[in-house]
Structures are given as structure tokens and as C-alpha cells.
């Protein structure tokens, strides 16, 4: 009799344990949800801080030229002109690279002892392209000089200017002419010095 009455007791215990497990699972899920929220907020805050630092570093990198006066600040017009100058400097660097590539290709063709018809036509085309790109570069340089003079008052650096093959030929010809003139002038002075007579020797002959 005692064994029959005590038989359903384990089932009740199993029901209680299953309900307790469900409650514990709900509590753990709630706890996990509560712990995930602060982690996401911390990650978002860290991302915002990093983005702000990146913007500040980018601003520092985009300002390579210092003010002539530390206490001086640009107004809106000067700021816009300065931004135009910074973008123009990058375009000038790219333009110099284009002209340099054209010169390199033309020099490679000039090194060939015998030129085919296609190579001769390509040389002429490269020369025309150099002149066109040079005109664009000159326009950019003139604008950069104008922005330096009438834009933000800063300590600007030198602006590089690539020259074409024709300009280089004219420059080398001018240097050679200057050397020839200097050599001829030095020869004339040396001849004149050699023709001078000593006054004492001249007096002895008399």
C-alpha cells in the first residue's frame, strides 16, 4: 500500500524540475539580452571616437602649409580659395606625371637607330600631346600663383613644373651657346695677356 501511494511523487518532482528549468532559461535569456546592449553601445561609441580622430588626422594631413601669422585665421572666401589650391596642387602633380610619361615614351623611340613609319608618326603625335598637356599645366601653374598671391596668407612651398622635349632642347641649346661664349671670351683674354710686353724689355730695345 505504501509503495502504491508513493508512486506518483517522482512525476511531480519531474514537473517541478522542468518548470524550474524553463524559468532558469528565461532568466538566462534575459540576462544575456541585458549584457549584449551595453557591449553594442560601447562599440558604437568607440567607432564614433575613432571616426572623429580620423577626421582630425585627415584635416591635419590636408593642411601642409602654415599660416604666416599664428593668430591669423582664414575667412570663408580664403578657406574656399585654399581648398581650391590644395586640389589644384594634386592636379598639377598628375599633370607632371602625364608629361613625364610622354617624354619617357618619346625618348624610348628616339633611342632606336632606325625608325619605322609608325614610330615616326608616333613621335610626332607624342610631341603634339606634350605641347597640349604643357598648355594645361601652364594654366594650372598660373592659377596656383594667383591663389598664392590673393588667397590664404600662408607659407607655400615650390610648385614643380615639368618641361617638354622641345623646351629641354631649347634650354640645352642656350646652355651650350653660353658655354661657347664663355670659352671664346676666355681665349681672347688669354691671347691679350700673351701679347703684353714688359715695360723694362721695351725700354732696353730703345
PDB file of C-alpha atoms in Angstrom:
ATOM      1  CA  UNK A   1       0.000   0.000   0.000  1.00  0.00           C
ATOM      2  CA  UNK A   2       2.760   2.407   0.874  1.00  0.00           C
ATOM      3  CA  UNK A   3       4.515   1.737  -2.390  1.00  0.00           C
ATOM      4  CA  UNK A   4       1.357   2.450  -4.420  1.00  0.00           C
ATOM      5  CA  UNK A   5       0.716   5.777  -2.692  1.00  0.00           C
ATOM      6  CA  UNK A   6       4.303   6.951  -3.121  1.00  0.00           C
ATOM      7  CA  UNK A   7       4.459   6.102  -6.872  1.00  0.00           C
ATOM      8  CA  UNK A   8       3.203   9.460  -8.352  1.00  0.00           C
ATOM      9  CA  UNK A   9       5.615  11.546  -6.256  1.00  0.00           C
ATOM     10  CA  UNK A  10       8.572  11.334  -8.716  1.00  0.00           C
ATOM     11  CA  UNK A  11       6.308  12.635 -11.540  1.00  0.00           C
ATOM     12  CA  UNK A  12       5.509  15.743  -9.516  1.00  0.00           C
ATOM     13  CA  UNK A  13       9.173  16.258  -8.858  1.00  0.00           C
ATOM     14  CA  UNK A  14       9.903  15.926 -12.588  1.00  0.00           C
ATOM     15  CA  UNK A  15       7.240  18.531 -13.396  1.00  0.00           C
ATOM     16  CA  UNK A  16       8.695  20.895 -10.836  1.00  0.00           C
ATOM     17  CA  UNK A  17      12.205  20.451 -12.199  1.00  0.00           C
ATOM     18  CA  UNK A  18      11.054  21.046 -15.809  1.00  0.00           C
ATOM     19  CA  UNK A  19       9.237  24.240 -14.813  1.00  0.00           C
ATOM     20  CA  UNK A  20      12.296  25.366 -12.866  1.00  0.00           C
ATOM     21  CA  UNK A  21      14.450  24.735 -15.953  1.00  0.00           C
ATOM     22  CA  UNK A  22      12.117  26.836 -18.107  1.00  0.00           C
ATOM     23  CA  UNK A  23      12.245  29.697 -15.600  1.00  0.00           C
ATOM     24  CA  UNK A  24      16.040  29.495 -15.439  1.00  0.00           C
ATOM     25  CA  UNK A  25      16.254  29.529 -19.256  1.00  0.00           C
ATOM     26  CA  UNK A  26      14.038  32.638 -19.428  1.00  0.00           C
ATOM     27  CA  UNK A  27      16.151  34.354 -16.794  1.00  0.00           C
ATOM     28  CA  UNK A  28      19.385  33.481 -18.570  1.00  0.00           C
ATOM     29  CA  UNK A  29      17.987  34.780 -21.870  1.00  0.00           C
ATOM     30  CA  UNK A  30      17.000  37.995 -20.145  1.00  0.00           C
ATOM     31  CA  UNK A  31      20.422  38.285 -18.578  1.00  0.00           C
ATOM     32  CA  UNK A  32      22.148  37.704 -21.936  1.00  0.00           C
ATOM     33  CA  UNK A  33      19.959  40.338 -23.601  1.00  0.00           C
ATOM     34  CA  UNK A  34      20.834  42.829 -20.898  1.00  0.00           C
ATOM     35  CA  UNK A  35      24.584  42.141 -21.254  1.00  0.00           C
ATOM     36  CA  UNK A  36      24.564  42.485 -25.084  1.00  0.00           C
ATOM     37  CA  UNK A  37      23.125  46.000 -25.107  1.00  0.00           C
ATOM     38  CA  UNK A  38      26.000  47.731 -23.269  1.00  0.00           C
ATOM     39  CA  UNK A  39      28.565  45.986 -25.499  1.00  0.00           C
ATOM     40  CA  UNK A  40      26.899  47.351 -28.644  1.00  0.00           C
ATOM     41  CA  UNK A  41      26.712  50.830 -27.169  1.00  0.00           C
ATOM     42  CA  UNK A  42      30.394  50.720 -26.206  1.00  0.00           C
ATOM     43  CA  UNK A  43      31.344  49.534 -29.695  1.00  0.00           C
ATOM     44  CA  UNK A  44      29.328  52.330 -31.327  1.00  0.00           C
ATOM     45  CA  UNK A  45      30.926  54.935 -29.054  1.00  0.00           C
ATOM     46  CA  UNK A  46      34.389  53.617 -29.850  1.00  0.00           C
ATOM     47  CA  UNK A  47      33.600  53.778 -33.569  1.00  0.00           C
ATOM     48  CA  UNK A  48      32.430  57.384 -33.227  1.00  0.00           C
ATOM     49  CA  UNK A  49      35.597  58.337 -31.352  1.00  0.00           C
ATOM     50  CA  UNK A  50      37.773  56.666 -33.993  1.00  0.00           C
ATOM     51  CA  UNK A  51      35.908  58.418 -36.804  1.00  0.00           C
ATOM     52  CA  UNK A  52      36.350  61.796 -35.097  1.00  0.00           C
ATOM     53  CA  UNK A  53      40.066  61.104 -34.631  1.00  0.00           C
ATOM     54  CA  UNK A  54      40.335  60.062 -38.265  1.00  0.00           C
ATOM     55  CA  UNK A  55      38.671  63.288 -39.397  1.00  0.00           C
ATOM     56  CA  UNK A  56      41.051  65.334 -37.260  1.00  0.00           C
ATOM     57  CA  UNK A  57      44.090  63.460 -38.640  1.00  0.00           C
ATOM     58  CA  UNK A  58      42.784  63.932 -42.174  1.00  0.00           C
ATOM     59  CA  UNK A  59      42.383  67.659 -41.584  1.00  0.00           C
ATOM     60  CA  UNK A  60      45.953  67.815 -40.303  1.00  0.00           C
ATOM     61  CA  UNK A  61      47.243  65.969 -43.366  1.00  0.00           C
ATOM     62  CA  UNK A  62      45.288  68.221 -45.736  1.00  0.00           C
ATOM     63  CA  UNK A  63      46.919  71.360 -44.299  1.00  0.00           C
ATOM     64  CA  UNK A  64      50.594  71.146 -45.325  1.00  0.00           C
ATOM     65  CA  UNK A  65      51.160  74.924 -45.424  1.00  0.00           C
ATOM     66  CA  UNK A  66      51.308  77.008 -42.254  1.00  0.00           C
ATOM     67  CA  UNK A  67      49.928  80.478 -41.665  1.00  0.00           C
ATOM     68  CA  UNK A  68      52.385  83.332 -41.820  1.00  0.00           C
ATOM     69  CA  UNK A  69      50.768  84.667 -38.654  1.00  0.00           C
ATOM     70  CA  UNK A  70      49.824  82.108 -35.995  1.00  0.00           C
ATOM     71  CA  UNK A  71      46.964  84.255 -34.713  1.00  0.00           C
ATOM     72  CA  UNK A  72      45.625  84.796 -38.235  1.00  0.00           C
ATOM     73  CA  UNK A  73      42.569  82.867 -39.377  1.00  0.00           C
ATOM     74  CA  UNK A  74      41.026  82.476 -42.820  1.00  0.00           C
ATOM     75  CA  UNK A  75      37.625  83.849 -43.612  1.00  0.00           C
ATOM     76  CA  UNK A  76      35.144  81.904 -45.724  1.00  0.00           C
ATOM     77  CA  UNK A  77      36.483  83.199 -49.026  1.00  0.00           C
ATOM     78  CA  UNK A  78      40.081  82.434 -48.088  1.00  0.00           C
ATOM     79  CA  UNK A  79      39.104  78.949 -46.931  1.00  0.00           C
ATOM     80  CA  UNK A  80      37.414  78.195 -50.255  1.00  0.00           C
ATOM     81  CA  UNK A  81      40.422  79.530 -52.181  1.00  0.00           C
ATOM     82  CA  UNK A  82      42.766  77.454 -50.033  1.00  0.00           C
ATOM     83  CA  UNK A  83      40.764  74.281 -50.680  1.00  0.00           C
ATOM     84  CA  UNK A  84      40.906  75.070 -54.388  1.00  0.00           C
ATOM     85  CA  UNK A  85      44.670  75.469 -54.125  1.00  0.00           C
ATOM     86  CA  UNK A  86      45.111  72.093 -52.392  1.00  0.00           C
ATOM     87  CA  UNK A  87      43.082  70.288 -55.047  1.00  0.00           C
ATOM     88  CA  UNK A  88      44.925  72.205 -57.768  1.00  0.00           C
ATOM     89  CA  UNK A  89      48.303  71.059 -56.406  1.00  0.00           C
ATOM     90  CA  UNK A  90      47.193  67.434 -56.732  1.00  0.00           C
ATOM     91  CA  UNK A  91      46.075  68.062 -60.320  1.00  0.00           C
ATOM     92  CA  UNK A  92      49.438  69.675 -61.094  1.00  0.00           C
ATOM     93  CA  UNK A  93      51.260  66.598 -59.780  1.00  0.00           C
ATOM     94  CA  UNK A  94      49.126  64.366 -62.002  1.00  0.00           C
ATOM     95  CA  UNK A  95      49.745  66.642 -64.984  1.00  0.00           C
ATOM     96  CA  UNK A  96      53.507  66.492 -64.392  1.00  0.00           C
ATOM     97  CA  UNK A  97      53.254  62.711 -64.341  1.00  0.00           C
ATOM     98  CA  UNK A  98      51.410  62.689 -67.684  1.00  0.00           C
ATOM     99  CA  UNK A  99      54.077  64.847 -69.348  1.00  0.00           C
ATOM    100  CA  UNK A 100      56.832  62.711 -67.833  1.00  0.00           C
ATOM    101  CA  UNK A 101      55.251  59.549 -69.253  1.00  0.00           C
ATOM    102  CA  UNK A 102      55.029  61.141 -72.705  1.00  0.00           C
ATOM    103  CA  UNK A 103      58.682  62.174 -72.531  1.00  0.00           C
ATOM    104  CA  UNK A 104      59.747  58.700 -71.437  1.00  0.00           C
ATOM    105  CA  UNK A 105      57.932  57.102 -74.357  1.00  0.00           C
ATOM    106  CA  UNK A 106      59.358  59.575 -76.876  1.00  0.00           C
ATOM    107  CA  UNK A 107      62.881  59.029 -75.521  1.00  0.00           C
ATOM    108  CA  UNK A 108      62.461  55.270 -75.910  1.00  0.00           C
ATOM    109  CA  UNK A 109      61.529  55.752 -79.561  1.00  0.00           C
ATOM    110  CA  UNK A 110      64.393  58.194 -80.153  1.00  0.00           C
ATOM    111  CA  UNK A 111      66.916  55.644 -78.935  1.00  0.00           C
ATOM    112  CA  UNK A 112      66.095  53.378 -81.874  1.00  0.00           C
ATOM    113  CA  UNK A 113      68.646  53.950 -84.681  1.00  0.00           C
ATOM    114  CA  UNK A 114      66.094  53.272 -87.436  1.00  0.00           C
ATOM    115  CA  UNK A 115      62.510  54.483 -87.173  1.00  0.00           C
ATOM    116  CA  UNK A 116      59.647  52.889 -88.988  1.00  0.00           C
ATOM    117  CA  UNK A 117      56.815  54.920 -90.435  1.00  0.00           C
ATOM    118  CA  UNK A 118      54.580  54.132 -87.479  1.00  0.00           C
ATOM    119  CA  UNK A 119      57.277  55.120 -84.989  1.00  0.00           C
ATOM    120  CA  UNK A 120      57.861  58.429 -86.768  1.00  0.00           C
ATOM    121  CA  UNK A 121      54.137  59.163 -86.694  1.00  0.00           C
ATOM    122  CA  UNK A 122      54.019  58.229 -83.022  1.00  0.00           C
ATOM    123  CA  UNK A 123      56.898  60.608 -82.284  1.00  0.00           C
ATOM    124  CA  UNK A 124      55.020  63.450 -83.949  1.00  0.00           C
ATOM    125  CA  UNK A 125      51.863  62.546 -82.052  1.00  0.00           C
ATOM    126  CA  UNK A 126      53.758  62.442 -78.744  1.00  0.00           C
ATOM    127  CA  UNK A 127      55.243  65.859 -79.442  1.00  0.00           C
ATOM    128  CA  UNK A 128      51.794  67.328 -80.129  1.00  0.00           C
ATOM    129  CA  UNK A 129      50.409  65.697 -76.977  1.00  0.00           C
ATOM    130  CA  UNK A 130      53.268  67.133 -74.920  1.00  0.00           C
ATOM    131  CA  UNK A 131      52.528  70.636 -76.172  1.00  0.00           C
ATOM    132  CA  UNK A 132      48.822  70.285 -75.390  1.00  0.00           C
ATOM    133  CA  UNK A 133      49.446  68.902 -71.908  1.00  0.00           C
ATOM    134  CA  UNK A 134      52.027  71.634 -71.355  1.00  0.00           C
ATOM    135  CA  UNK A 135      49.422  74.310 -72.092  1.00  0.00           C
ATOM    136  CA  UNK A 136      47.125  72.767 -69.481  1.00  0.00           C
ATOM    137  CA  UNK A 137      49.977  72.661 -66.986  1.00  0.00           C
ATOM    138  CA  UNK A 138      50.821  76.333 -67.606  1.00  0.00           C
ATOM    139  CA  UNK A 139      47.202  77.278 -66.998  1.00  0.00           C
ATOM    140  CA  UNK A 140      47.218  75.362 -63.697  1.00  0.00           C
ATOM    141  CA  UNK A 141      50.503  76.977 -62.653  1.00  0.00           C
ATOM    142  CA  UNK A 142      49.176  80.475 -63.374  1.00  0.00           C
ATOM    143  CA  UNK A 143      46.075  79.759 -61.299  1.00  0.00           C
ATOM    144  CA  UNK A 144      48.194  78.367 -58.447  1.00  0.00           C
ATOM    145  CA  UNK A 145      50.359  81.500 -58.431  1.00  0.00           C
ATOM    146  CA  UNK A 146      47.231  83.647 -58.382  1.00  0.00           C
ATOM    147  CA  UNK A 147      45.860  81.708 -55.417  1.00  0.00           C
ATOM    148  CA  UNK A 148      49.185  82.061 -53.592  1.00  0.00           C
ATOM    149  CA  UNK A 149      49.169  85.820 -54.072  1.00  0.00           C
ATOM    150  CA  UNK A 150      45.494  86.562 -53.423  1.00  0.00           C
ATOM    151  CA  UNK A 151      44.289  83.554 -51.414  1.00  0.00           C
ATOM    152  CA  UNK A 152      45.090  82.440 -47.898  1.00  0.00           C
ATOM    153  CA  UNK A 153      48.181  84.081 -46.445  1.00  0.00           C
ATOM    154  CA  UNK A 154      50.373  81.054 -45.870  1.00  0.00           C
ATOM    155  CA  UNK A 155      53.937  79.878 -46.303  1.00  0.00           C
ATOM    156  CA  UNK A 156      53.629  77.992 -49.591  1.00  0.00           C
ATOM    157  CA  UNK A 157      56.186  75.602 -50.994  1.00  0.00           C
ATOM    158  CA  UNK A 158      57.577  75.389 -54.505  1.00  0.00           C
ATOM    159  CA  UNK A 159      55.366  74.100 -57.312  1.00  0.00           C
ATOM    160  CA  UNK A 160      57.040  71.590 -59.628  1.00  0.00           C
ATOM    161  CA  UNK A 161      56.899  72.265 -63.358  1.00  0.00           C
ATOM    162  CA  UNK A 162      57.726  69.564 -65.887  1.00  0.00           C
ATOM    163  CA  UNK A 163      59.165  70.732 -69.224  1.00  0.00           C
ATOM    164  CA  UNK A 164      58.597  69.208 -72.645  1.00  0.00           C
ATOM    165  CA  UNK A 165      61.219  67.838 -75.033  1.00  0.00           C
ATOM    166  CA  UNK A 166      61.151  70.975 -77.164  1.00  0.00           C
ATOM    167  CA  UNK A 167      61.683  73.199 -74.127  1.00  0.00           C
ATOM    168  CA  UNK A 168      64.505  70.959 -72.941  1.00  0.00           C
ATOM    169  CA  UNK A 169      66.149  71.189 -76.397  1.00  0.00           C
ATOM    170  CA  UNK A 170      65.925  74.993 -76.335  1.00  0.00           C
ATOM    171  CA  UNK A 171      67.303  75.085 -72.801  1.00  0.00           C
ATOM    172  CA  UNK A 172      70.248  72.829 -73.660  1.00  0.00           C
ATOM    173  CA  UNK A 173      70.978  74.879 -76.790  1.00  0.00           C
ATOM    174  CA  UNK A 174      71.044  78.043 -74.687  1.00  0.00           C
ATOM    175  CA  UNK A 175      73.413  76.451 -72.192  1.00  0.00           C
ATOM    176  CA  UNK A 176      75.751  75.311 -74.972  1.00  0.00           C
ATOM    177  CA  UNK A 177      75.779  78.790 -76.537  1.00  0.00           C
ATOM    178  CA  UNK A 178      76.591  80.292 -73.159  1.00  0.00           C
ATOM    179  CA  UNK A 179      79.490  77.843 -72.752  1.00  0.00           C
ATOM    180  CA  UNK A 180      80.855  78.689 -76.214  1.00  0.00           C
ATOM    181  CA  UNK A 181      80.694  82.406 -75.478  1.00  0.00           C
ATOM    182  CA  UNK A 182      82.446  81.953 -72.168  1.00  0.00           C
ATOM    183  CA  UNK A 183      85.194  79.870 -73.788  1.00  0.00           C
ATOM    184  CA  UNK A 184      85.745  82.376 -76.608  1.00  0.00           C
ATOM    185  CA  UNK A 185      85.886  85.259 -74.141  1.00  0.00           C
ATOM    186  CA  UNK A 186      88.447  83.419 -72.006  1.00  0.00           C
ATOM    187  CA  UNK A 187      90.571  82.682 -75.098  1.00  0.00           C
ATOM    188  CA  UNK A 188      90.557  86.365 -76.112  1.00  0.00           C
ATOM    189  CA  UNK A 189      91.692  87.423 -72.679  1.00  0.00           C
ATOM    190  CA  UNK A 190      94.460  84.818 -72.670  1.00  0.00           C
ATOM    191  CA  UNK A 191      95.707  85.983 -76.112  1.00  0.00           C
ATOM    192  CA  UNK A 192      95.625  89.587 -74.981  1.00  0.00           C
ATOM    193  CA  UNK A 193      97.602  88.705 -71.899  1.00  0.00           C
ATOM    194  CA  UNK A 194     100.208  86.934 -74.020  1.00  0.00           C
ATOM    195  CA  UNK A 195     100.701  89.970 -76.309  1.00  0.00           C
ATOM    196  CA  UNK A 196     101.541  92.323 -73.470  1.00  0.00           C
ATOM    197  CA  UNK A 197     105.182  93.443 -73.336  1.00  0.00           C
ATOM    198  CA  UNK A 198     107.177  94.163 -70.287  1.00  0.00           C
ATOM    199  CA  UNK A 199     107.968  97.859 -69.955  1.00  0.00           C
ATOM    200  CA  UNK A 200     111.542  97.141 -68.907  1.00  0.00           C
ATOM    201  CA  UNK A 201     112.219  94.990 -72.008  1.00  0.00           C
ATOM    202  CA  UNK A 202     110.675  97.575 -74.264  1.00  0.00           C
ATOM    203  CA  UNK A 203     112.958 100.262 -72.732  1.00  0.00           C
ATOM    204  CA  UNK A 204     116.053  98.114 -73.310  1.00  0.00           C
ATOM    205  CA  UNK A 205     115.390  97.832 -77.053  1.00  0.00           C
ATOM    206  CA  UNK A 206     115.160 101.568 -77.338  1.00  0.00           C
TER     207      UNK A 206
END
